[in-house]
């Protein structure tokens, strides 16, 4: 006859392997023999929850014995069921009871961490998890700590903790994907790939892993591989909107946005969650280069936004903010409510309405370059920093890779948040302000909607050095920039589309892409003298004009108020919105937009006439 211990061991193994039906049968057989068996009851409830049987799990709770009320595992499980039943207050009460019995019980601590995170009590959350970590360095606790750091842009500490957890449980798909996601966020896509692939082998049908693989492949230009993973995710989970959005984004990068939208249209129409599908369709229109359709679809939803669940509301605001910016409706951006300000600055709604109190809090806060902000978006937002903080003394927090970019705009007090070894707690500031939310600050505090130009500081000695070095060449001095490789805008693709121009052509490229200069006589290679970004800033201040694609050079030129011509993709980033062909954010920069998606080599001949007209107007 099988002993209870034998059945229990087998049930655990089935549950760990995801064979929940088998686990449930064994747990039920144990309860037939021993009706009050606590672990079997908990195991059966968890198996039912894993199968989505909430009502069955609720019914099983009633079989609890007096001993169950003193078991932190059972109490935590009951709290999870209360949460699924939308009874948050009961869930918190049960969690507190579990922690009162065992303050270091992992599952209860993680549940309490979720409650603290939702209330914005990040310091208390960190203290809780670290106190449990000291007594019980369980991989799940380490996973929770790492996710906490990762969600707030503390990538270095997040990676350190996640790798510690992975050393304890190397087969964990959750830990492998987290390490891969952090490495990907740090821009180390090559190192991220094997962790994501390991997670995929362990859990091949996990949509989060499939999408992480798709996004990582897209970031390295492997668009065919990226489409394969995204397509797999949407086939396995046809109602999963993030899978469709990832697929549409990657197809748009391949110039196939319209095709992807046609695929998605019937799915959106038949979706059970109409709001989720509507938001995804709105975001998809934006990816397809049609932000006006995004606004037609989503702007009417603003009136009912207060009734939406917070995650849905924030997603709506994010999509609308980008669409408003992309269409130049800046006055509407400032009217979108933003709970991030209240949460991060820890101010009440009344205090937020008091501009003096808000200004004082902003001056004491660190500026955080949050993960959702791209390098180029940061360069646009930098125009507001002087108004928000205390000048160049304001601490700026971000990844090490962005330190030179912050210093380019004069901010030397830069604190990297991706150092693997940290002294003390990562949360060193009582308040943090995410740079991505700058436009939510009232205009009276941050200045006009497009700020002031120029705002790119220069070292006069470097500026004079460039001026002296170029003085022997005829003016105007015209800077050229280009992309590293196709389908981007390479130098060989750019030059044939430029009309004859007076003056001197000067390369502003300083990395290995300078190799494209080979065979092009008459272009001054200024890039070989650029060692730091402040060298680039001084050069751009000295130049008379700059031509090239979206990138650091064109943004720095715009911030220096140097005239130029930006050649941008059909899916125009919001910061290149133009009025009558002139950039809204960089008033002395003309913008030429590609007429459709595609390879720059095929697009440039179509743009040659417009480019010639813009340049002739300048010279």
Coordinates of C-alpha atoms in Angstrom, one line a residue:
X1 CA 0.0 0.0 0.0
X2 CA 1.3 3.5 -0.9
X3 CA 2.1 5.6 2.1
X4 CA 1.0 9.2 2.4
X5 CA 4.6 10.3 2.1
X6 CA 5.0 8.5 -1.1
X7 CA 1.9 10.0 -2.6
X8 CA 3.0 13.5 -1.3
X9 CA 6.4 13.2 -2.9
X10 CA 4.9 12.2 -6.2
X11 CA 2.2 14.9 -6.1
X12 CA 4.9 17.5 -5.5
X13 CA 6.9 16.3 -8.5
X14 CA 3.8 16.4 -10.7
X15 CA 3.0 20.0 -9.5
X16 CA 6.5 21.2 -10.1
X17 CA 6.4 19.8 -13.6
X18 CA 3.1 21.5 -14.3
X19 CA 1.1 18.3 -14.4
X20 CA -1.6 19.7 -12.3
X21 CA -4.3 17.1 -13.0
X22 CA -2.0 14.3 -11.8
X23 CA -1.0 16.4 -8.8
X24 CA -4.7 17.1 -7.9
X25 CA -5.6 13.3 -8.1
X26 CA -2.7 12.5 -5.7
X27 CA -3.5 15.3 -3.3
X28 CA -7.2 14.1 -3.2
X29 CA -6.1 10.6 -2.5
X30 CA -4.1 11.8 0.5
X31 CA -7.1 13.8 1.8
X32 CA -9.3 10.7 1.5
X33 CA -6.9 9.0 3.9
X34 CA -6.1 12.0 6.1
X35 CA -8.8 14.7 5.7
X36 CA -7.0 17.3 7.8
X37 CA -3.7 17.0 5.9
X38 CA -2.6 20.6 5.6
X39 CA 0.0 20.3 2.8
X40 CA -2.3 18.1 0.7
X41 CA -5.1 20.6 1.1
X42 CA -2.9 23.5 0.1
X43 CA -1.5 21.5 -2.8
X44 CA -5.0 20.6 -4.1
X45 CA -6.0 24.3 -3.9
X46 CA -2.9 25.4 -5.8
X47 CA -3.5 22.8 -8.4
X48 CA -7.1 24.0 -8.9
X49 CA -5.9 27.6 -9.1
X50 CA -3.3 26.6 -11.7
X51 CA -6.1 25.1 -13.8
X52 CA -8.1 28.4 -13.4
X53 CA -10.7 26.7 -11.2
X54 CA -11.3 29.6 -8.7
X55 CA -14.7 28.5 -7.5
X56 CA -13.4 25.0 -6.8
X57 CA -10.4 26.5 -4.9
X58 CA -12.8 28.7 -2.8
X59 CA -14.9 25.6 -1.9
X60 CA -11.8 23.8 -0.8
X61 CA -10.9 26.6 1.6
X62 CA -14.0 25.6 3.7
X63 CA -12.4 22.3 4.4
X64 CA -9.7 24.0 6.5
X65 CA -9.2 22.8 10.0
X66 CA -8.2 24.8 13.1
X67 CA -4.6 23.9 12.4
X68 CA -4.9 25.6 8.9
X69 CA -5.5 28.9 10.6
X70 CA -2.1 28.6 12.2
X71 CA -0.3 27.6 9.0
X72 CA 1.3 30.6 7.2
X73 CA 1.3 28.6 3.9
X74 CA -2.5 28.1 4.1
X75 CA -3.1 31.7 5.1
X76 CA -1.0 33.0 2.2
X77 CA -2.9 30.7 -0.2
X78 CA -6.2 32.0 1.2
X79 CA -4.9 35.6 0.7
X80 CA -4.2 34.8 -3.0
X81 CA -7.7 33.5 -3.4
X82 CA -9.1 36.6 -1.8
X83 CA -7.1 38.7 -4.3
X84 CA -8.4 36.8 -7.2
X85 CA -11.9 37.3 -5.7
X86 CA -11.2 41.1 -5.7
X87 CA -11.2 41.3 -1.9
X88 CA -8.0 43.2 -1.4
X89 CA -8.6 44.1 2.3
X90 CA -9.2 40.5 3.2
X91 CA -6.0 39.5 1.3
X92 CA -4.0 42.0 3.2
X93 CA -5.5 40.8 6.6
X94 CA -4.6 37.2 5.8
X95 CA -1.1 38.1 4.7
X96 CA -0.5 40.0 7.9
X97 CA -1.7 37.0 9.9
X98 CA 0.7 34.7 8.0
X99 CA 3.7 37.1 8.7
X100 CA 2.7 37.4 12.3
X101 CA 3.2 33.6 12.6
X102 CA 6.3 33.5 10.5
X103 CA 7.9 36.9 9.6
X104 CA 10.2 35.2 7.2
X105 CA 7.7 33.1 5.2
X106 CA 8.7 33.7 1.6
X107 CA 5.3 33.5 -0.1
X108 CA 3.7 35.8 2.4
X109 CA 6.5 38.3 2.2
X110 CA 6.2 38.4 -1.6
X111 CA 2.5 39.1 -1.3
X112 CA 3.1 41.8 1.3
X113 CA 5.7 43.3 -1.1
X114 CA 3.0 43.6 -3.8
X115 CA 0.8 45.5 -1.4
X116 CA 3.6 47.9 -0.5
X117 CA 4.5 48.4 -4.1
X118 CA 1.0 49.4 -5.0
X119 CA 1.0 52.0 -2.2
X120 CA 4.3 53.4 -3.3
X121 CA 6.1 52.4 -0.1
X122 CA 9.3 51.3 -1.9
X123 CA 11.6 51.7 1.1
X124 CA 9.4 49.6 3.3
X125 CA 9.2 47.0 0.5
X126 CA 12.9 46.8 0.2
X127 CA 13.4 46.5 3.9
X128 CA 10.9 43.7 4.1
X129 CA 12.5 41.7 1.3
X130 CA 16.0 42.2 2.5
X131 CA 15.1 41.2 6.0
X132 CA 13.7 37.9 4.7
X133 CA 16.7 37.5 2.4
X134 CA 19.1 37.6 5.4
X135 CA 17.3 34.8 7.2
X136 CA 16.1 32.9 4.2
X137 CA 18.1 33.5 0.9
X138 CA 15.4 31.7 -1.1
X139 CA 15.5 32.2 -4.9
X140 CA 12.0 33.5 -4.9
X141 CA 12.9 36.3 -2.5
X142 CA 15.9 37.1 -4.5
X143 CA 13.7 37.1 -7.6
X144 CA 11.3 39.6 -5.9
X145 CA 14.1 41.9 -4.9
X146 CA 15.6 41.8 -8.4
X147 CA 12.2 42.6 -10.0
X148 CA 11.8 45.5 -7.6
X149 CA 15.1 47.0 -8.6
X150 CA 14.5 46.3 -12.3
X151 CA 11.1 47.9 -12.3
X152 CA 12.6 51.1 -11.0
X153 CA 15.5 51.2 -13.4
X154 CA 18.2 50.0 -10.9
X155 CA 19.6 47.7 -13.4
X156 CA 23.0 46.9 -11.8
X157 CA 21.6 45.9 -8.4
X158 CA 18.8 44.0 -10.2
X159 CA 21.3 42.0 -12.2
X160 CA 23.5 41.2 -9.2
X161 CA 20.6 39.8 -7.2
X162 CA 19.1 37.9 -10.1
X163 CA 22.4 36.3 -10.9
X164 CA 22.7 35.3 -7.2
X165 CA 19.3 33.7 -7.4
X166 CA 20.2 32.0 -10.6
X167 CA 23.3 30.4 -9.1
X168 CA 20.9 28.8 -6.5
X169 CA 18.4 27.7 -9.1
X170 CA 20.0 27.6 -12.6
X171 CA 17.1 25.7 -14.2
X172 CA 14.6 28.4 -13.3
X173 CA 12.9 29.8 -16.4
X174 CA 11.7 32.9 -14.4
X175 CA 15.3 33.7 -13.3
X176 CA 16.8 33.1 -16.7
X177 CA 14.3 35.3 -18.4
X178 CA 14.7 38.1 -15.8
X179 CA 18.5 38.0 -16.3
X180 CA 18.0 38.1 -20.0
X181 CA 15.6 41.0 -19.8
X182 CA 17.9 43.1 -17.6
X183 CA 20.9 42.5 -19.9
X184 CA 18.7 43.5 -22.8
X185 CA 17.7 46.7 -21.0
X186 CA 21.4 47.4 -20.4
X187 CA 21.9 47.1 -24.2
X188 CA 23.9 43.9 -23.9
X189 CA 21.7 41.9 -26.3
X190 CA 24.4 39.3 -27.1
X191 CA 24.8 38.3 -23.5
X192 CA 21.0 38.4 -23.0
X193 CA 20.3 35.9 -25.8
X194 CA 21.6 32.6 -24.1
X195 CA 19.6 33.3 -20.9
X196 CA 16.4 34.0 -22.9
X197 CA 17.1 30.8 -25.0
X198 CA 17.6 28.8 -21.9
X199 CA 14.3 30.0 -20.5
X200 CA 12.6 29.2 -23.8
X201 CA 13.9 25.6 -23.8
X202 CA 12.5 25.2 -20.2
X203 CA 9.2 26.8 -21.0
X204 CA 8.7 26.9 -24.8
X205 CA 5.1 28.1 -24.7
X206 CA 5.7 31.0 -22.3
X207 CA 4.6 34.2 -24.1
X208 CA 6.7 36.5 -22.0
X209 CA 9.8 34.6 -23.0
X210 CA 8.8 34.5 -26.7
X211 CA 8.3 38.2 -26.8
X212 CA 11.5 38.9 -24.9
X213 CA 13.3 36.8 -27.6
X214 CA 11.5 38.7 -30.3
X215 CA 12.4 42.1 -28.9
X216 CA 16.0 41.1 -28.3
X217 CA 16.4 39.8 -31.8
X218 CA 14.8 43.0 -33.2
X219 CA 17.2 45.2 -31.2
X220 CA 20.2 43.4 -32.9
X221 CA 18.7 43.8 -36.4
X222 CA 17.7 40.1 -36.7
X223 CA 14.2 41.0 -37.9
X224 CA 13.5 37.6 -39.6
X225 CA 14.2 35.8 -36.3
X226 CA 12.3 38.5 -34.4
X227 CA 9.2 38.0 -36.6
X228 CA 9.4 34.3 -36.1
X229 CA 9.2 34.5 -32.3
X230 CA 6.5 37.2 -32.3
X231 CA 4.5 35.3 -34.8
X232 CA 4.8 32.1 -32.7
X233 CA 3.5 34.1 -29.6
X234 CA 0.5 35.4 -31.4
X235 CA -0.4 32.0 -32.9
X236 CA -0.2 30.3 -29.5
X237 CA -2.0 33.2 -27.8
X238 CA -4.2 34.8 -30.4
X239 CA -5.9 37.0 -27.8
X240 CA -2.7 38.2 -26.2
X241 CA -2.4 41.9 -27.3
X242 CA 1.3 42.4 -26.3
X243 CA 2.1 39.6 -28.8
X244 CA 0.3 41.3 -31.6
X245 CA 1.8 44.7 -30.7
X246 CA 5.3 43.2 -30.8
X247 CA 4.6 41.5 -34.1
X248 CA 3.3 44.8 -35.6
X249 CA 6.3 46.8 -34.4
X250 CA 8.8 44.3 -35.9
X251 CA 6.8 44.1 -39.1
X252 CA 6.8 47.9 -39.3
X253 CA 10.6 47.9 -39.0
X254 CA 10.6 45.6 -42.0
X255 CA 8.4 48.0 -43.9
X256 CA 5.4 45.7 -43.6
X257 CA 3.2 47.6 -41.1
X258 CA 0.1 47.7 -43.4
X259 CA 0.2 43.9 -43.9
X260 CA 0.5 43.4 -40.1
X261 CA -2.5 45.7 -39.5
X262 CA -4.6 43.8 -42.0
X263 CA -3.8 40.6 -40.0
X264 CA -4.7 42.2 -36.7
X265 CA -8.0 43.9 -37.8
X266 CA -10.2 40.7 -37.5
X267 CA -8.5 39.7 -34.3
X268 CA -9.2 43.2 -32.8
X269 CA -12.8 43.0 -33.9
X270 CA -13.5 39.6 -32.3
X271 CA -11.5 40.2 -29.1
X272 CA -13.2 39.4 -25.9
X273 CA -11.5 42.3 -24.1
X274 CA -12.6 45.2 -26.2
X275 CA -10.6 47.8 -24.3
X276 CA -7.4 45.9 -24.6
X277 CA -7.9 45.4 -28.3
X278 CA -8.8 49.1 -28.8
X279 CA -5.6 50.3 -27.0
X280 CA -3.5 47.8 -29.0
X281 CA -5.1 49.0 -32.3
X282 CA -4.4 52.6 -31.3
X283 CA -0.8 51.8 -30.6
X284 CA -0.6 49.8 -33.9
X285 CA -1.8 52.8 -35.9
X286 CA 1.0 54.8 -34.3
X287 CA 3.6 52.2 -35.3
X288 CA 2.2 52.2 -38.8
X289 CA 3.0 56.0 -39.0
X290 CA -0.6 57.1 -38.6
X291 CA -0.9 58.9 -35.2
X292 CA -4.0 60.8 -36.4
X293 CA -5.9 57.5 -36.6
X294 CA -4.6 56.7 -33.1
X295 CA -6.2 59.9 -31.8
X296 CA -9.5 59.4 -33.7
X297 CA -9.8 56.0 -31.9
X298 CA -8.5 56.8 -28.4
X299 CA -9.0 60.4 -27.6
X300 CA -12.8 60.0 -27.0
X301 CA -11.8 57.5 -24.2
X302 CA -10.3 60.3 -22.1
X303 CA -13.7 61.3 -20.8
X304 CA -14.2 57.9 -19.2
X305 CA -10.6 57.5 -18.1
X306 CA -11.4 58.0 -14.3
X307 CA -13.6 54.9 -14.4
X308 CA -10.8 52.7 -16.0
X309 CA -8.6 50.4 -14.0
X310 CA -5.3 52.1 -13.3
X311 CA -3.1 49.9 -15.6
X312 CA -5.5 50.4 -18.5
X313 CA -5.7 54.2 -17.7
X314 CA -1.9 54.5 -17.7
X315 CA -1.6 52.6 -21.0
X316 CA -4.2 54.9 -22.6
X317 CA -2.4 58.0 -21.3
X318 CA 0.9 56.7 -22.6
X319 CA -0.3 56.0 -26.1
X320 CA -2.2 59.3 -26.3
X321 CA 0.8 61.3 -25.1
X322 CA 2.9 59.9 -27.8
X323 CA 0.2 60.5 -30.5
X324 CA -0.3 64.1 -29.3
X325 CA 3.4 64.8 -29.4
X326 CA 3.7 63.1 -32.8
X327 CA 1.0 65.4 -34.2
X328 CA 2.3 68.5 -32.5
X329 CA -0.6 69.0 -30.2
X330 CA 1.6 69.9 -27.2
X331 CA -1.1 71.8 -25.4
X332 CA -3.1 68.5 -25.1
X333 CA -0.1 66.6 -23.7
X334 CA 0.0 68.9 -20.7
X335 CA -3.6 68.2 -19.9
X336 CA -3.2 64.4 -19.6
X337 CA -3.4 63.4 -15.9
X338 CA -0.2 61.8 -14.6
X339 CA -0.2 59.7 -11.5
X340 CA 3.6 59.1 -11.9
X341 CA 4.2 62.6 -10.5
X342 CA 2.2 62.0 -7.4
X343 CA 3.8 58.5 -6.8
X344 CA 7.4 59.4 -7.4
X345 CA 7.4 62.8 -5.7
X346 CA 5.2 61.5 -2.9
X347 CA 3.0 64.5 -2.8
X348 CA -0.7 64.7 -2.2
X349 CA -3.0 66.0 -4.9
X350 CA -3.4 69.2 -2.9
X351 CA 0.4 69.6 -2.7
X352 CA 0.7 68.9 -6.4
X353 CA -1.7 71.8 -7.1
X354 CA 0.6 74.1 -5.0
X355 CA 3.2 75.1 -7.5
X356 CA 5.6 76.3 -4.9
X357 CA 5.5 73.0 -3.0
X358 CA 5.9 71.1 -6.2
X359 CA 8.9 73.3 -7.2
X360 CA 10.6 72.7 -3.9
X361 CA 10.1 69.0 -4.2
X362 CA 11.4 68.9 -7.7
X363 CA 14.6 70.8 -6.6
X364 CA 15.2 68.2 -4.0
X365 CA 14.6 65.2 -6.3
X366 CA 17.0 63.3 -8.4
X367 CA 16.4 63.1 -12.1
X368 CA 16.1 59.5 -13.2
X369 CA 16.6 58.5 -16.8
X370 CA 14.0 55.7 -16.6
X371 CA 14.2 52.7 -18.9
X372 CA 11.2 53.8 -21.0
X373 CA 13.2 56.8 -22.2
X374 CA 15.4 56.5 -25.2
X375 CA 18.7 58.3 -25.5
X376 CA 17.4 60.6 -28.2
X377 CA 14.2 61.4 -26.1
X378 CA 16.5 62.3 -23.2
X379 CA 18.3 64.8 -25.5
X380 CA 15.0 66.5 -26.2
X381 CA 13.9 66.6 -22.6
X382 CA 17.3 68.0 -21.4
X383 CA 16.1 71.5 -22.4
X384 CA 13.8 71.5 -19.3
X385 CA 16.3 70.3 -16.7
X386 CA 17.6 73.7 -15.7
X387 CA 14.1 74.9 -14.8
X388 CA 13.1 71.7 -12.9
X389 CA 16.1 71.2 -10.6
X390 CA 18.9 73.2 -9.1
X391 CA 21.0 73.7 -12.2
X392 CA 23.9 71.5 -13.1
X393 CA 24.2 70.4 -9.5
X394 CA 21.0 68.3 -9.8
X395 CA 21.9 64.6 -9.5
X396 CA 21.0 62.6 -12.6
X397 CA 20.6 58.8 -12.3
X398 CA 20.9 56.4 -15.2
X399 CA 23.0 53.6 -16.7
X400 CA 26.7 54.0 -17.1
X401 CA 26.3 54.1 -20.8
X402 CA 24.4 57.4 -20.6
X403 CA 26.9 59.2 -18.3
X404 CA 28.6 61.0 -21.2
X405 CA 25.2 62.0 -22.6
X406 CA 24.2 63.6 -19.4
X407 CA 27.5 65.3 -19.1
X408 CA 27.2 66.6 -22.7
X409 CA 24.4 68.8 -21.3
X410 CA 26.5 69.9 -18.3
X411 CA 25.3 67.5 -15.6
X412 CA 28.5 66.2 -14.0
X413 CA 26.7 64.9 -10.9
X414 CA 25.9 61.6 -12.6
X415 CA 25.1 58.5 -10.6
X416 CA 25.2 55.2 -12.5
X417 CA 22.5 52.8 -11.4
X418 CA 23.9 49.7 -13.1
X419 CA 27.0 49.2 -11.0
X420 CA 27.0 45.5 -9.9
X421 CA 28.4 46.4 -6.5
X422 CA 26.5 49.0 -4.5
X423 CA 27.4 50.5 -1.2
X424 CA 24.4 50.9 1.0
X425 CA 20.9 50.8 -0.4
X426 CA 20.1 51.5 -4.0
X427 CA 17.4 53.9 -3.0
X428 CA 19.6 56.8 -1.9
X429 CA 17.1 59.6 -2.6
X430 CA 13.9 60.3 -0.8
X431 CA 12.4 61.5 -4.1
X432 CA 13.0 60.7 -7.7
X433 CA 11.6 62.3 -10.8
X434 CA 11.5 60.2 -14.0
X435 CA 12.7 62.3 -17.0
X436 CA 10.0 60.7 -19.2
X437 CA 7.4 62.6 -17.2
X438 CA 8.8 66.1 -17.7
X439 CA 5.9 67.3 -19.9
X440 CA 3.5 66.5 -17.1
X441 CA 5.0 69.3 -15.0
X442 CA 3.1 72.5 -15.2
X443 CA 4.4 74.9 -17.8
X444 CA 5.0 77.6 -15.1
X445 CA 7.7 75.4 -13.6
X446 CA 9.3 73.8 -16.6
X447 CA 9.0 76.7 -19.1
X448 CA 7.4 76.7 -22.5
X449 CA 6.3 73.5 -24.1
X450 CA 9.3 73.3 -26.4
X451 CA 11.7 75.0 -24.1
X452 CA 14.6 77.2 -25.0
X453 CA 17.3 76.8 -27.6
X454 CA 20.2 76.7 -27.7
X455 CA 20.6 74.6 -24.5
X456 CA 23.7 72.6 -25.4
X457 CA 26.7 74.0 -23.4
X458 CA 30.1 74.1 -25.0
X459 CA 33.7 74.6 -23.8
X460 CA 34.9 77.7 -25.4
X461 CA 38.5 76.4 -25.7
X462 CA 37.2 73.4 -27.8
X463 CA 35.0 75.6 -29.9
X464 CA 37.9 77.9 -30.7
X465 CA 40.1 74.9 -31.5
X466 CA 37.5 73.7 -34.1
X467 CA 37.1 77.1 -35.5
X468 CA 40.9 77.5 -35.9
X469 CA 41.2 74.1 -37.5
X470 CA 38.5 74.6 -40.0
X471 CA 39.3 78.2 -40.8
X472 CA 41.5 77.3 -43.8
X473 CA 38.5 75.6 -45.6
X474 CA 35.8 77.5 -47.5
X475 CA 32.5 78.2 -45.7
X476 CA 29.8 77.2 -45.2
X477 CA 31.0 74.3 -43.1
X478 CA 28.5 71.5 -43.7
X479 CA 28.4 68.5 -41.3
X480 CA 27.4 65.1 -42.5
X481 CA 26.1 62.2 -40.4
X482 CA 24.9 58.7 -41.4
X483 CA 23.9 55.3 -40.1
X484 CA 26.2 52.3 -39.5
X485 CA 24.7 50.0 -42.0
X486 CA 21.7 49.3 -44.3
X487 CA 18.7 49.5 -44.2
X488 CA 19.8 52.7 -42.4
X489 CA 21.0 55.8 -44.3
X490 CA 24.7 55.1 -45.2
X491 CA 27.1 57.6 -46.6
X492 CA 27.0 56.0 -50.1
X493 CA 23.2 56.3 -50.1
X494 CA 23.2 59.9 -48.8
X495 CA 25.7 61.6 -51.0
X496 CA 24.1 60.9 -54.4
X497 CA 20.9 62.5 -53.2
X498 CA 22.6 65.8 -52.2
X499 CA 22.8 68.7 -54.7
X500 CA 26.0 70.5 -55.4
X501 CA 26.7 72.7 -52.4
X502 CA 29.1 75.6 -51.6
X503 CA 31.7 75.4 -48.9
X504 CA 33.2 72.3 -47.3
X505 CA 31.7 68.9 -46.3
X506 CA 32.8 67.7 -42.9
X507 CA 32.2 64.3 -41.3
X508 CA 30.8 64.3 -37.8
X509 CA 31.0 60.5 -37.3
X510 CA 33.6 59.3 -34.8
X511 CA 33.0 55.5 -34.5
X512 CA 33.9 52.7 -36.8
X513 CA 31.3 54.0 -39.3
X514 CA 34.0 56.4 -40.3
X515 CA 35.2 53.6 -42.6
X516 CA 32.5 54.6 -45.0
X517 CA 34.6 57.7 -45.9
X518 CA 37.0 55.5 -47.8
X519 CA 37.0 56.6 -51.5
X520 CA 35.2 59.8 -50.8
X521 CA 37.7 62.6 -51.3
X522 CA 37.0 66.1 -50.3
X523 CA 35.1 65.3 -47.0
X524 CA 37.0 66.5 -44.0
X525 CA 37.2 63.7 -41.4
X526 CA 36.6 65.7 -38.2
X527 CA 35.4 62.5 -36.5
X528 CA 38.9 61.2 -36.0
X529 CA 39.5 64.1 -33.6
X530 CA 36.4 63.5 -31.5
X531 CA 37.3 61.7 -28.2
X532 CA 34.3 62.8 -26.1
X533 CA 30.8 64.1 -26.7
X534 CA 31.9 67.6 -25.6
X535 CA 34.3 67.6 -28.6
X536 CA 31.2 66.8 -30.8
X537 CA 29.2 69.6 -29.1
X538 CA 31.9 72.2 -29.8
X539 CA 32.2 71.0 -33.5
X540 CA 28.4 71.3 -34.0
X541 CA 28.4 74.8 -32.6
X542 CA 31.1 75.7 -35.1
X543 CA 29.4 74.3 -38.1
X544 CA 27.0 76.2 -40.3
X545 CA 24.8 73.4 -41.3
X546 CA 24.3 69.6 -40.6
X547 CA 22.6 66.9 -42.7
X548 CA 21.8 63.4 -41.7
X549 CA 19.3 60.8 -40.2
X550 CA 17.8 60.8 -36.8
X551 CA 20.6 60.3 -34.3
X552 CA 22.8 61.9 -31.6
X553 CA 24.5 64.3 -34.2
X554 CA 21.2 65.8 -35.4
X555 CA 19.8 66.2 -31.9
X556 CA 23.0 67.8 -30.6
X557 CA 23.0 70.1 -33.6
X558 CA 19.4 71.0 -32.9
X559 CA 20.2 71.6 -29.2
X560 CA 23.0 73.9 -30.3
X561 CA 20.6 75.7 -32.6
X562 CA 22.8 74.9 -35.6
X563 CA 20.7 74.8 -38.8
X564 CA 20.3 71.5 -40.4
X565 CA 18.3 69.0 -42.4
X566 CA 17.0 65.8 -40.6
X567 CA 16.0 62.8 -42.8
X568 CA 13.6 60.7 -40.8
X569 CA 11.7 57.5 -41.3
X570 CA 8.0 57.2 -42.3
X571 CA 7.1 56.3 -38.7
X572 CA 8.4 59.6 -37.5
X573 CA 9.5 59.7 -33.8
X574 CA 7.5 62.3 -32.0
X575 CA 10.5 64.6 -31.6
X576 CA 10.7 65.2 -35.3
X577 CA 7.2 66.5 -35.7
X578 CA 7.4 69.4 -38.2
X579 CA 5.3 72.3 -39.2
X580 CA 5.7 73.5 -42.7
X581 CA 8.8 71.3 -43.0
X582 CA 10.5 72.9 -39.9
X583 CA 11.1 71.0 -36.7
X584 CA 8.9 71.9 -33.8
X585 CA 11.5 71.1 -31.2
X586 CA 14.5 72.4 -33.0
X587 CA 13.4 75.6 -34.7
X588 CA 16.3 75.9 -37.1
X589 CA 16.2 72.3 -38.4
X590 CA 14.3 71.3 -41.5
X591 CA 12.7 67.8 -41.6
X592 CA 12.2 65.5 -44.6
X593 CA 10.1 62.5 -43.9
X594 CA 10.3 59.2 -45.9
X595 CA 7.1 58.8 -47.9
X596 CA 6.7 55.2 -46.8
X597 CA 8.4 52.3 -45.0
X598 CA 11.4 50.8 -46.7
X599 CA 15.1 50.7 -47.3
X600 CA 16.8 54.1 -47.4
X601 CA 18.6 53.1 -50.6
X602 CA 15.2 52.8 -52.4
X603 CA 13.7 55.9 -50.7
X604 CA 16.4 58.5 -51.3
X605 CA 15.9 58.8 -55.0
X606 CA 12.3 59.7 -54.4
X607 CA 13.4 62.4 -51.9
X608 CA 16.2 63.9 -53.9
X609 CA 14.1 66.7 -55.4
X610 CA 12.7 67.8 -51.9
X611 CA 16.2 67.6 -50.4
X612 CA 17.6 69.8 -53.2
X613 CA 14.8 72.4 -52.7
X614 CA 15.4 72.5 -48.9
X615 CA 19.1 72.9 -49.3
X616 CA 18.8 75.5 -52.0
X617 CA 16.6 77.5 -49.8
X618 CA 19.3 77.6 -47.2
X619 CA 22.2 78.5 -49.4

